[in-house]
CSV table of C-alpha atoms and ligand atoms in Angstrom, one decimal:
chain,number,residue,atom,x,y,z
R,1,UNK,CA,-50.6,15.7,-51.2
R,2,UNK,CA,-54.3,16.3,-51.1
R,3,UNK,CA,-56.9,13.7,-51.9
R,4,UNK,CA,-58.4,15.9,-54.5
R,5,UNK,CA,-56.6,18.7,-56.4
R,6,UNK,CA,-58.1,21.2,-58.8
R,7,UNK,CA,-55.2,22.8,-60.5
R,8,UNK,CA,-56.0,26.0,-62.5
R,9,UNK,CA,-59.3,24.5,-63.8
R,10,UNK,CA,-61.4,26.5,-66.3
R,11,UNK,CA,-64.8,25.4,-67.5
R,12,UNK,CA,-66.6,27.0,-70.4
R,13,UNK,CA,-70.0,26.3,-72.0
R,14,UNK,CA,-69.6,27.8,-75.5
R,15,UNK,CA,-68.0,31.1,-74.9
R,16,UNK,CA,-69.5,31.5,-71.4
R,17,UNK,CA,-66.7,31.0,-68.8
R,18,UNK,CA,-68.3,29.5,-65.7
R,19,UNK,CA,-65.3,28.4,-63.7
R,20,UNK,CA,-62.1,30.4,-64.2
R,21,UNK,CA,-58.6,29.3,-63.1
R,22,UNK,CA,-60.0,27.4,-60.1
R,23,UNK,CA,-57.4,25.8,-57.8
R,24,UNK,CA,-58.2,23.9,-54.6
R,25,UNK,CA,-56.7,21.2,-52.5
R,26,UNK,CA,-59.0,18.9,-50.5
R,27,UNK,CA,-57.2,17.2,-47.7
R,28,UNK,CA,-57.6,13.5,-46.7
R,29,UNK,CA,-60.4,12.9,-44.3
R,30,UNK,CA,-61.8,16.4,-44.1
R,31,UNK,CA,-65.3,17.6,-44.8
R,32,UNK,CA,-64.8,20.5,-47.1
R,33,UNK,CA,-67.8,22.7,-47.9
R,34,UNK,CA,-68.0,24.6,-51.2
R,35,UNK,CA,-70.6,27.4,-50.8
R,36,UNK,CA,-71.7,29.9,-53.4
R,37,UNK,CA,-74.7,31.5,-54.9
R,38,UNK,CA,-76.8,29.8,-57.5
R,39,UNK,CA,-75.0,29.7,-60.9
R,40,UNK,CA,-71.5,30.3,-59.6
R,41,UNK,CA,-70.3,27.0,-61.0
R,42,UNK,CA,-70.4,24.5,-58.1
R,43,UNK,CA,-72.1,21.7,-60.0
R,44,UNK,CA,-69.8,22.3,-63.0
R,45,UNK,CA,-66.9,21.6,-60.7
R,46,UNK,CA,-68.5,18.4,-59.5
R,47,UNK,CA,-69.2,17.3,-63.1
R,48,UNK,CA,-65.5,18.1,-64.0
R,49,UNK,CA,-64.3,16.0,-61.1
R,50,UNK,CA,-66.6,13.1,-61.9
R,51,UNK,CA,-65.6,13.1,-65.5
R,52,UNK,CA,-69.0,14.1,-66.9
R,53,UNK,CA,-67.7,17.3,-68.5
R,54,UNK,CA,-64.3,18.2,-69.7
R,55,UNK,CA,-62.7,21.4,-68.5
R,56,UNK,CA,-61.2,23.7,-71.1
R,57,UNK,CA,-58.0,24.2,-69.0
R,58,UNK,CA,-56.3,22.8,-66.0
R,59,UNK,CA,-55.5,19.5,-64.3
R,60,UNK,CA,-57.5,17.4,-61.8
R,61,UNK,CA,-56.0,14.8,-59.4
R,62,UNK,CA,-57.7,12.2,-57.3
R,63,UNK,CA,-55.6,10.4,-54.7
R,64,UNK,CA,-52.4,11.7,-56.4
R,65,UNK,CA,-53.5,10.3,-59.7
R,66,UNK,CA,-53.9,12.7,-62.6
R,67,UNK,CA,-57.4,12.0,-63.9
R,68,UNK,CA,-57.8,14.9,-66.2
R,69,UNK,CA,-55.6,17.2,-68.1
R,70,UNK,CA,-56.4,18.8,-71.4
R,71,UNK,CA,-52.8,19.7,-72.0
R,72,UNK,CA,-51.4,16.3,-71.2
R,73,UNK,CA,-54.3,14.6,-73.0
R,74,UNK,CA,-55.4,12.6,-69.9
R,75,UNK,CA,-59.1,11.9,-69.4
R,76,UNK,CA,-59.9,8.9,-67.3
R,77,UNK,CA,-63.5,7.8,-67.7
R,78,UNK,CA,-66.0,8.4,-64.8
R,79,UNK,CA,-66.3,4.8,-63.6
R,80,UNK,CA,-62.5,4.6,-63.1
R,81,UNK,CA,-62.4,7.7,-60.9
R,82,UNK,CA,-63.9,5.9,-58.0
R,83,UNK,CA,-65.9,8.8,-56.5
R,84,UNK,CA,-69.1,8.5,-54.6
R,85,UNK,CA,-71.4,11.3,-55.8
R,86,UNK,CA,-74.7,12.3,-54.4
R,87,UNK,CA,-76.2,14.4,-57.2
R,88,UNK,CA,-78.2,17.5,-56.8
R,89,UNK,CA,-81.3,16.8,-58.9
R,90,UNK,CA,-81.7,13.0,-59.1
R,91,UNK,CA,-80.7,11.3,-55.9
R,92,UNK,CA,-81.8,7.7,-56.6
R,93,UNK,CA,-83.0,5.8,-59.7
R,94,UNK,CA,-86.8,5.5,-59.4
R,95,UNK,CA,-87.0,2.2,-61.3
R,96,UNK,CA,-84.6,0.3,-59.1
R,97,UNK,CA,-85.2,-1.0,-55.6
R,98,UNK,CA,-83.3,0.3,-52.7
R,99,UNK,CA,-81.0,-2.7,-52.8
R,100,UNK,CA,-80.4,-2.4,-56.6
R,101,UNK,CA,-79.7,1.3,-56.3
R,102,UNK,CA,-77.0,0.7,-53.8
R,103,UNK,CA,-75.6,-2.5,-55.5
R,104,UNK,CA,-75.4,-0.8,-58.9
R,105,UNK,CA,-71.9,0.8,-58.6
R,106,UNK,CA,-70.5,-2.5,-57.5
R,107,UNK,CA,-72.1,-4.4,-60.4
R,108,UNK,CA,-70.8,-1.8,-62.8
R,109,UNK,CA,-67.3,-2.3,-61.4
R,110,UNK,CA,-67.7,-6.1,-61.8
R,111,UNK,CA,-67.1,-6.8,-58.1
R,112,UNK,CA,-67.6,-10.6,-57.3
R,113,UNK,CA,-71.3,-11.4,-56.5
R,114,UNK,CA,-70.8,-12.4,-52.9
R,115,UNK,CA,-68.9,-9.2,-52.2
R,116,UNK,CA,-71.6,-7.1,-53.9
R,117,UNK,CA,-74.2,-8.5,-51.4
R,118,UNK,CA,-71.9,-7.9,-48.4
R,119,UNK,CA,-70.9,-4.4,-49.4
R,120,UNK,CA,-74.5,-3.4,-50.3
R,121,UNK,CA,-75.9,-4.6,-47.0
R,122,UNK,CA,-73.0,-2.8,-45.2
R,123,UNK,CA,-73.7,0.5,-46.9
R,124,UNK,CA,-77.4,0.2,-46.1
R,125,UNK,CA,-76.6,-0.4,-42.5
R,126,UNK,CA,-74.3,2.6,-42.4
R,127,UNK,CA,-77.2,4.9,-43.3
R,128,UNK,CA,-79.7,3.0,-41.2
R,129,UNK,CA,-81.8,1.6,-44.1
R,130,UNK,CA,-81.5,-2.1,-43.3
R,131,UNK,CA,-85.0,-3.7,-43.9
R,132,UNK,CA,-85.9,-1.4,-46.8
R,133,UNK,CA,-84.0,-3.5,-49.4
R,134,UNK,CA,-87.0,-4.4,-51.5
R,135,UNK,CA,-88.7,-0.9,-51.3
R,136,UNK,CA,-88.9,1.2,-54.4
R,137,UNK,CA,-87.8,4.9,-54.0
R,138,UNK,CA,-91.4,6.1,-54.4
R,139,UNK,CA,-92.3,4.2,-51.2
R,140,UNK,CA,-89.7,6.1,-49.2
R,141,UNK,CA,-89.7,9.6,-47.6
R,142,UNK,CA,-87.4,12.3,-49.0
R,143,UNK,CA,-85.0,11.8,-46.1
R,144,UNK,CA,-84.9,8.0,-46.7
R,145,UNK,CA,-84.3,8.5,-50.4
R,146,UNK,CA,-81.3,10.7,-49.6
R,147,UNK,CA,-79.9,8.1,-47.2
R,148,UNK,CA,-80.2,5.6,-50.1
R,149,UNK,CA,-78.3,8.0,-52.3
R,150,UNK,CA,-75.6,8.3,-49.7
R,151,UNK,CA,-75.4,4.5,-49.4
R,152,UNK,CA,-75.0,4.3,-53.1
R,153,UNK,CA,-72.1,6.9,-52.9
R,154,UNK,CA,-70.5,4.6,-50.3
R,155,UNK,CA,-70.5,1.6,-52.6
R,156,UNK,CA,-69.0,3.8,-55.3
R,157,UNK,CA,-66.1,4.9,-53.1
R,158,UNK,CA,-64.6,4.2,-49.7
R,159,UNK,CA,-62.7,7.3,-49.5
R,160,UNK,CA,-64.1,10.3,-51.4
R,161,UNK,CA,-67.7,11.3,-51.5
R,162,UNK,CA,-69.1,14.4,-53.2
R,163,UNK,CA,-72.5,15.7,-52.1
R,164,UNK,CA,-74.0,18.3,-54.4
R,165,UNK,CA,-76.9,19.9,-52.5
R,166,UNK,CA,-77.9,16.6,-51.1
R,167,UNK,CA,-80.5,17.8,-48.7
R,168,UNK,CA,-82.1,20.9,-50.3
R,169,UNK,CA,-85.4,19.3,-50.7
R,170,UNK,CA,-85.8,18.1,-47.1
R,171,UNK,CA,-87.7,20.0,-44.5
R,172,UNK,CA,-85.7,21.9,-41.8
R,173,UNK,CA,-85.8,19.2,-39.2
R,174,UNK,CA,-84.8,16.4,-41.5
R,175,UNK,CA,-82.0,18.6,-42.9
R,176,UNK,CA,-80.6,19.0,-39.4
R,177,UNK,CA,-80.8,15.3,-38.8
R,178,UNK,CA,-79.0,14.5,-42.1
R,179,UNK,CA,-76.2,16.9,-41.3
R,180,UNK,CA,-75.6,15.0,-38.0
R,181,UNK,CA,-75.7,11.7,-39.9
R,182,UNK,CA,-73.2,12.8,-42.5
R,183,UNK,CA,-70.9,13.9,-39.7
R,184,UNK,CA,-71.2,10.6,-37.8
R,185,UNK,CA,-70.7,8.6,-41.0
R,186,UNK,CA,-67.6,10.6,-41.8
R,187,UNK,CA,-66.1,10.1,-38.3
R,188,UNK,CA,-66.8,6.3,-38.6
R,189,UNK,CA,-65.4,5.8,-42.1
R,190,UNK,CA,-62.9,8.7,-42.3
R,191,UNK,CA,-64.2,9.4,-45.7
R,192,UNK,CA,-63.1,12.7,-47.4
R,193,UNK,CA,-66.3,14.6,-48.2
R,194,UNK,CA,-66.9,17.5,-50.4
R,195,UNK,CA,-70.2,19.1,-49.5
R,196,UNK,CA,-71.6,21.5,-52.0
R,197,UNK,CA,-74.4,23.8,-51.2
R,198,UNK,CA,-75.7,27.4,-51.3
R,199,UNK,CA,-76.8,27.0,-47.7
R,200,UNK,CA,-74.0,28.7,-45.9
R,201,UNK,CA,-75.4,27.8,-42.4
R,202,UNK,CA,-75.4,24.1,-43.2
R,203,UNK,CA,-71.8,24.3,-44.5
R,204,UNK,CA,-70.5,26.2,-41.5
R,205,UNK,CA,-72.2,23.7,-39.2
R,206,UNK,CA,-71.0,20.6,-40.9
R,207,UNK,CA,-67.6,21.3,-42.5
R,208,UNK,CA,-64.1,21.4,-41.2
R,209,UNK,CA,-63.3,24.1,-43.8
R,210,UNK,CA,-65.5,26.0,-46.1
R,211,UNK,CA,-64.7,27.6,-49.5
R,212,UNK,CA,-66.8,30.6,-50.3
R,213,UNK,CA,-67.3,31.3,-54.0
R,214,UNK,CA,-68.4,34.6,-55.5
R,215,UNK,CA,-71.1,34.8,-58.1
R,216,UNK,CA,-68.3,35.1,-60.7
R,217,UNK,CA,-67.0,31.6,-59.6
R,218,UNK,CA,-63.8,33.0,-58.0
R,219,UNK,CA,-62.9,31.8,-54.5
R,220,UNK,CA,-63.0,34.6,-52.1
R,221,UNK,CA,-62.2,32.8,-48.8
R,222,UNK,CA,-61.2,29.4,-47.5
R,223,UNK,CA,-61.3,28.9,-43.8
R,224,UNK,CA,-62.9,27.3,-40.7
R,225,UNK,CA,-66.3,28.3,-39.6
R,226,UNK,CA,-64.7,30.5,-37.0
R,227,UNK,CA,-62.4,32.3,-39.4
R,228,UNK,CA,-65.2,32.9,-41.8
R,229,UNK,CA,-67.6,34.2,-39.2
R,230,UNK,CA,-65.1,36.3,-37.3
R,231,UNK,CA,-63.0,37.6,-40.2
R,232,UNK,CA,-65.0,37.6,-43.4
R,233,UNK,CA,-62.5,38.3,-46.3
R,234,UNK,CA,-64.7,40.9,-47.9
R,235,UNK,CA,-68.1,42.5,-48.0
R,236,UNK,CA,-69.5,39.7,-50.1
R,237,UNK,CA,-68.6,37.0,-47.5
R,238,UNK,CA,-70.0,39.2,-44.8
R,239,UNK,CA,-73.3,39.6,-46.5
R,240,UNK,CA,-73.4,35.9,-47.6
R,241,UNK,CA,-73.0,34.3,-44.3
R,242,UNK,CA,-75.8,35.8,-42.3
R,243,UNK,CA,-78.2,38.7,-42.1
R,244,UNK,CA,-76.2,41.8,-42.6
R,245,UNK,CA,-76.6,45.6,-42.4
R,246,UNK,CA,-74.4,48.1,-44.3
R,247,UNK,CA,-74.3,51.7,-43.3
R,248,UNK,CA,-72.3,54.3,-45.3
R,249,UNK,CA,-69.7,55.9,-43.0
R,250,UNK,CA,-67.4,58.8,-43.6
R,251,UNK,CA,-64.1,59.7,-41.9
R,252,UNK,CA,-62.9,63.0,-40.8
R,253,UNK,CA,-59.7,63.7,-38.9
R,254,UNK,CA,-59.2,60.1,-37.8
R,255,UNK,CA,-62.8,59.4,-36.7
R,256,UNK,CA,-65.5,57.4,-38.3
R,257,UNK,CA,-68.9,59.0,-38.6
R,258,UNK,CA,-72.2,57.5,-39.3
R,259,UNK,CA,-73.5,60.0,-41.7
R,260,UNK,CA,-77.0,61.3,-40.9
R,261,UNK,CA,-77.8,63.0,-44.2
R,262,UNK,CA,-81.4,63.9,-43.6
R,263,UNK,CA,-80.6,66.0,-40.5
R,264,UNK,CA,-77.2,67.0,-42.1
R,265,UNK,CA,-75.3,65.7,-39.1
R,266,UNK,CA,-72.5,63.3,-38.4
R,267,UNK,CA,-72.3,61.2,-35.3
R,268,UNK,CA,-68.9,60.2,-33.9
R,269,UNK,CA,-68.6,56.4,-33.8
R,270,UNK,CA,-65.1,55.6,-32.7
R,271,UNK,CA,-61.5,56.4,-33.4
R,272,UNK,CA,-60.1,53.6,-35.5
R,273,UNK,CA,-56.4,53.2,-36.0
R,274,UNK,CA,-54.7,53.2,-39.4
R,275,UNK,CA,-57.9,53.9,-41.3
R,276,UNK,CA,-57.3,55.4,-44.7
R,277,UNK,CA,-60.2,57.2,-46.1
R,278,UNK,CA,-59.5,58.1,-49.6
R,279,UNK,CA,-62.6,56.1,-50.8
R,280,UNK,CA,-66.2,55.7,-49.7
R,281,UNK,CA,-66.6,53.2,-46.9
R,282,UNK,CA,-69.4,51.1,-45.4
R,283,UNK,CA,-69.8,49.6,-42.0
R,284,UNK,CA,-71.1,46.0,-41.9
R,285,UNK,CA,-73.0,45.0,-38.8
R,286,UNK,CA,-75.1,42.0,-37.8
R,287,UNK,CA,-78.6,42.5,-36.3
R,288,UNK,CA,-77.6,40.9,-33.0
R,289,UNK,CA,-74.6,43.3,-32.7
R,290,UNK,CA,-76.6,46.5,-32.5
R,291,UNK,CA,-77.4,47.5,-28.9
R,292,UNK,CA,-80.1,49.8,-27.8
R,293,UNK,CA,-78.4,52.4,-25.6
R,294,UNK,CA,-80.2,55.6,-24.7
R,295,UNK,CA,-76.9,57.3,-23.8
R,296,UNK,CA,-75.5,56.8,-27.4
R,297,UNK,CA,-75.3,59.9,-29.6
R,298,UNK,CA,-76.2,57.8,-32.6
R,299,UNK,CA,-80.0,57.9,-33.0
R,300,UNK,CA,-82.4,56.0,-35.2
R,301,UNK,CA,-86.1,55.7,-35.5
R,302,UNK,CA,-87.9,52.4,-35.1
R,303,UNK,CA,-90.1,52.0,-38.2
R,304,UNK,CA,-91.3,48.5,-37.4
R,305,UNK,CA,-91.2,46.1,-34.5
R,306,UNK,CA,-92.0,42.4,-34.9
R,307,UNK,CA,-92.0,39.7,-32.3
R,308,UNK,CA,-90.6,36.4,-33.8
R,309,UNK,CA,-91.3,33.9,-31.0
R,310,UNK,CA,-87.8,33.9,-29.5
R,311,UNK,CA,-86.6,37.4,-30.4
R,312,UNK,CA,-87.7,40.8,-31.3
R,313,UNK,CA,-86.9,42.1,-34.8
R,314,UNK,CA,-86.7,45.9,-35.3
R,315,UNK,CA,-86.3,47.9,-38.5
R,316,UNK,CA,-84.6,51.2,-37.7
R,317,UNK,CA,-84.0,54.1,-39.9
R,318,UNK,CA,-80.7,55.9,-39.4
R,319,UNK,CA,-80.0,58.5,-42.0
R,320,UNK,CA,-80.7,57.0,-45.4
R,321,UNK,CA,-80.0,53.5,-44.2
R,322,UNK,CA,-82.5,51.0,-42.8
R,323,UNK,CA,-81.1,48.7,-40.2
R,324,UNK,CA,-82.3,45.4,-39.0
R,325,UNK,CA,-81.8,44.9,-35.3
R,326,UNK,CA,-82.5,41.8,-33.2
R,327,UNK,CA,-82.9,41.5,-29.5
R,328,UNK,CA,-83.2,38.3,-27.7
R,329,UNK,CA,-85.9,37.6,-25.1
R,330,UNK,CA,-83.1,37.8,-22.5
R,331,UNK,CA,-82.1,41.3,-23.6
R,332,UNK,CA,-85.7,42.3,-23.3
R,333,UNK,CA,-86.0,41.3,-19.7
R,334,UNK,CA,-84.9,44.8,-18.6
R,335,UNK,CA,-88.5,45.8,-18.9
R,336,UNK,CA,-87.9,48.6,-21.4
R,337,UNK,CA,-90.2,48.4,-24.3
R,338,UNK,CA,-89.3,49.7,-27.7
R,339,UNK,CA,-92.2,50.8,-30.0
R,340,UNK,CA,-92.7,51.8,-33.6
R,341,UNK,CA,-92.1,55.5,-34.1
R,342,UNK,CA,-89.8,55.8,-31.1
R,343,UNK,CA,-86.3,57.3,-31.4
R,344,UNK,CA,-83.6,55.1,-29.9
R,345,UNK,CA,-79.9,55.4,-29.2
R,346,UNK,CA,-77.7,52.7,-30.9
R,347,UNK,CA,-74.3,51.2,-30.2
R,348,UNK,CA,-72.4,48.9,-32.6
R,349,UNK,CA,-70.3,45.9,-31.7
R,350,UNK,CA,-68.1,43.7,-33.9
R,351,UNK,CA,-68.5,46.1,-36.8
R,352,UNK,CA,-66.4,45.6,-39.9
R,353,UNK,CA,-65.4,48.3,-42.4
R,354,UNK,CA,-65.4,47.6,-46.2
R,355,UNK,CA,-64.6,49.6,-49.2
R,356,UNK,CA,-68.0,50.8,-50.5
R,357,UNK,CA,-67.1,49.9,-54.1
R,358,UNK,CA,-64.7,47.1,-54.1
R,359,UNK,CA,-65.9,45.4,-50.9
R,360,UNK,CA,-62.4,44.9,-49.5
R,361,UNK,CA,-61.7,45.0,-45.8
R,362,UNK,CA,-60.7,48.4,-44.6
R,363,UNK,CA,-58.7,49.1,-41.5
C,1,ATP,N1,-74.8,22.2,-69.9
C,1,ATP,C1,-74.7,23.5,-69.8
C,1,ATP,N2,-74.7,24.3,-70.9
C,1,ATP,C2,-74.6,25.7,-70.8
C,1,ATP,N3,-74.5,26.4,-69.7
C,1,ATP,C3,-74.6,25.7,-68.5
C,1,ATP,C4,-74.7,24.2,-68.5
C,1,ATP,N4,-74.7,23.8,-67.3
C,1,ATP,C5,-74.6,24.9,-66.5
C,1,ATP,N5,-74.5,26.0,-67.3
C,1,ATP,C6,-74.4,27.4,-66.8
C,1,ATP,O1,-73.2,27.5,-66.0
C,1,ATP,C7,-73.4,28.3,-64.9
C,1,ATP,C8,-73.0,27.5,-63.6
C,1,ATP,O2,-73.9,26.4,-63.5
C,1,ATP,P1,-73.7,25.4,-62.3
C,1,ATP,O3,-74.8,24.4,-62.4
C,1,ATP,O4,-72.3,24.9,-62.2
C,1,ATP,O5,-74.0,26.4,-61.0
C,1,ATP,P2,-74.3,26.0,-59.5
C,1,ATP,O6,-73.3,26.8,-58.7
C,1,ATP,O7,-74.2,24.5,-59.3
C,1,ATP,O8,-75.7,26.6,-59.2
C,1,ATP,P3,-76.9,26.0,-58.3
C,1,ATP,O9,-76.5,26.5,-56.9
C,1,ATP,O10,-78.1,26.7,-58.8
C,1,ATP,O11,-76.9,24.5,-58.4
C,1,ATP,C9,-74.8,28.8,-64.9
C,1,ATP,O12,-74.9,30.1,-65.4
C,1,ATP,C10,-75.5,27.8,-65.8
C,1,ATP,O13,-76.6,28.4,-66.5
C,2,MG,MG1,-75.6,23.2,-58.7
């Protein structure tokens, strides 16, 4: 069985349902990412798991033990749940030294004194903070503070750590470094990690599996990075995991057409198989998957061209839609320049088709 199990969990604040009928198994030793837009209920899930709020329905298991069930009247107090949690908003206690921050969970569990010292020093070593024991948090950088918070999570639990947006406040370079450290730590200790964030890129980079939540709090996809990038479950996932373009398309006699309303024309795109077109449809396409091709019958007008250091960014009007197109430096080596105001031919690769209203995959 899973290390952590949410079984039909519902959380309400007053009559506002934030998490509805949420079920999820987290496997032993995996890094599982939970990603979703702000307000979708991620922290509420963490609080429920930690025992800081009581869900209105459902059961929660940690290591096969039922720790919460409203129906069965089980509610084990937070300190007995043995979870390491790195919280979103307050990472470390400012009034305690680095050492005391990390030793605190052990003291609270009344671990023998000699063991407290040993385990505290071990945890600090794991996060490369040996030598900072007497420092106060205010004397540390943001990245160092986060490492202390992770060390404190390690002294709270050997086997399950939950990180709720642990690195949001760090700059890009530090963030990258922390992700590597978390991964290395996990490989060393085989800890199960639940990593919560609204940064989909970080989650896809770090995690073995990622859960994508919709703004409503529903899970819309669970998968590896490859599955999610290659086969987004619906339009929301497609738009959430990277820069995306959506173009309305219409179908006529088995062909897709990119509708060019202004000129009152349709352009043949391709002949898909098994496409049913009783409802409006959109094509989802990434900026890097749009190719300039003068031979293509699909034409657009470059409204803006911006050079971004390593790539060119173009905004292109096609019918009523505005597309973002990116070309790498390498693509640009053909010597052909594309300027604002110019009309260009476009080809699409790896395009996906979604129901325009429901957002479900079409095909
Ligand atoms: N104590 C509370 N009382 C009432 N409503 C709350 C409380 N805590 C959270 N909420 C509401 O519940 C919803 C979900 O909040 P939650 O903090 O779980 O979201 P989140 O996914 O963690 O968002 P973020 O990415 O911004 O951290 C929000 O609409 C929030 O306003
Ligand atoms: Mg949150």
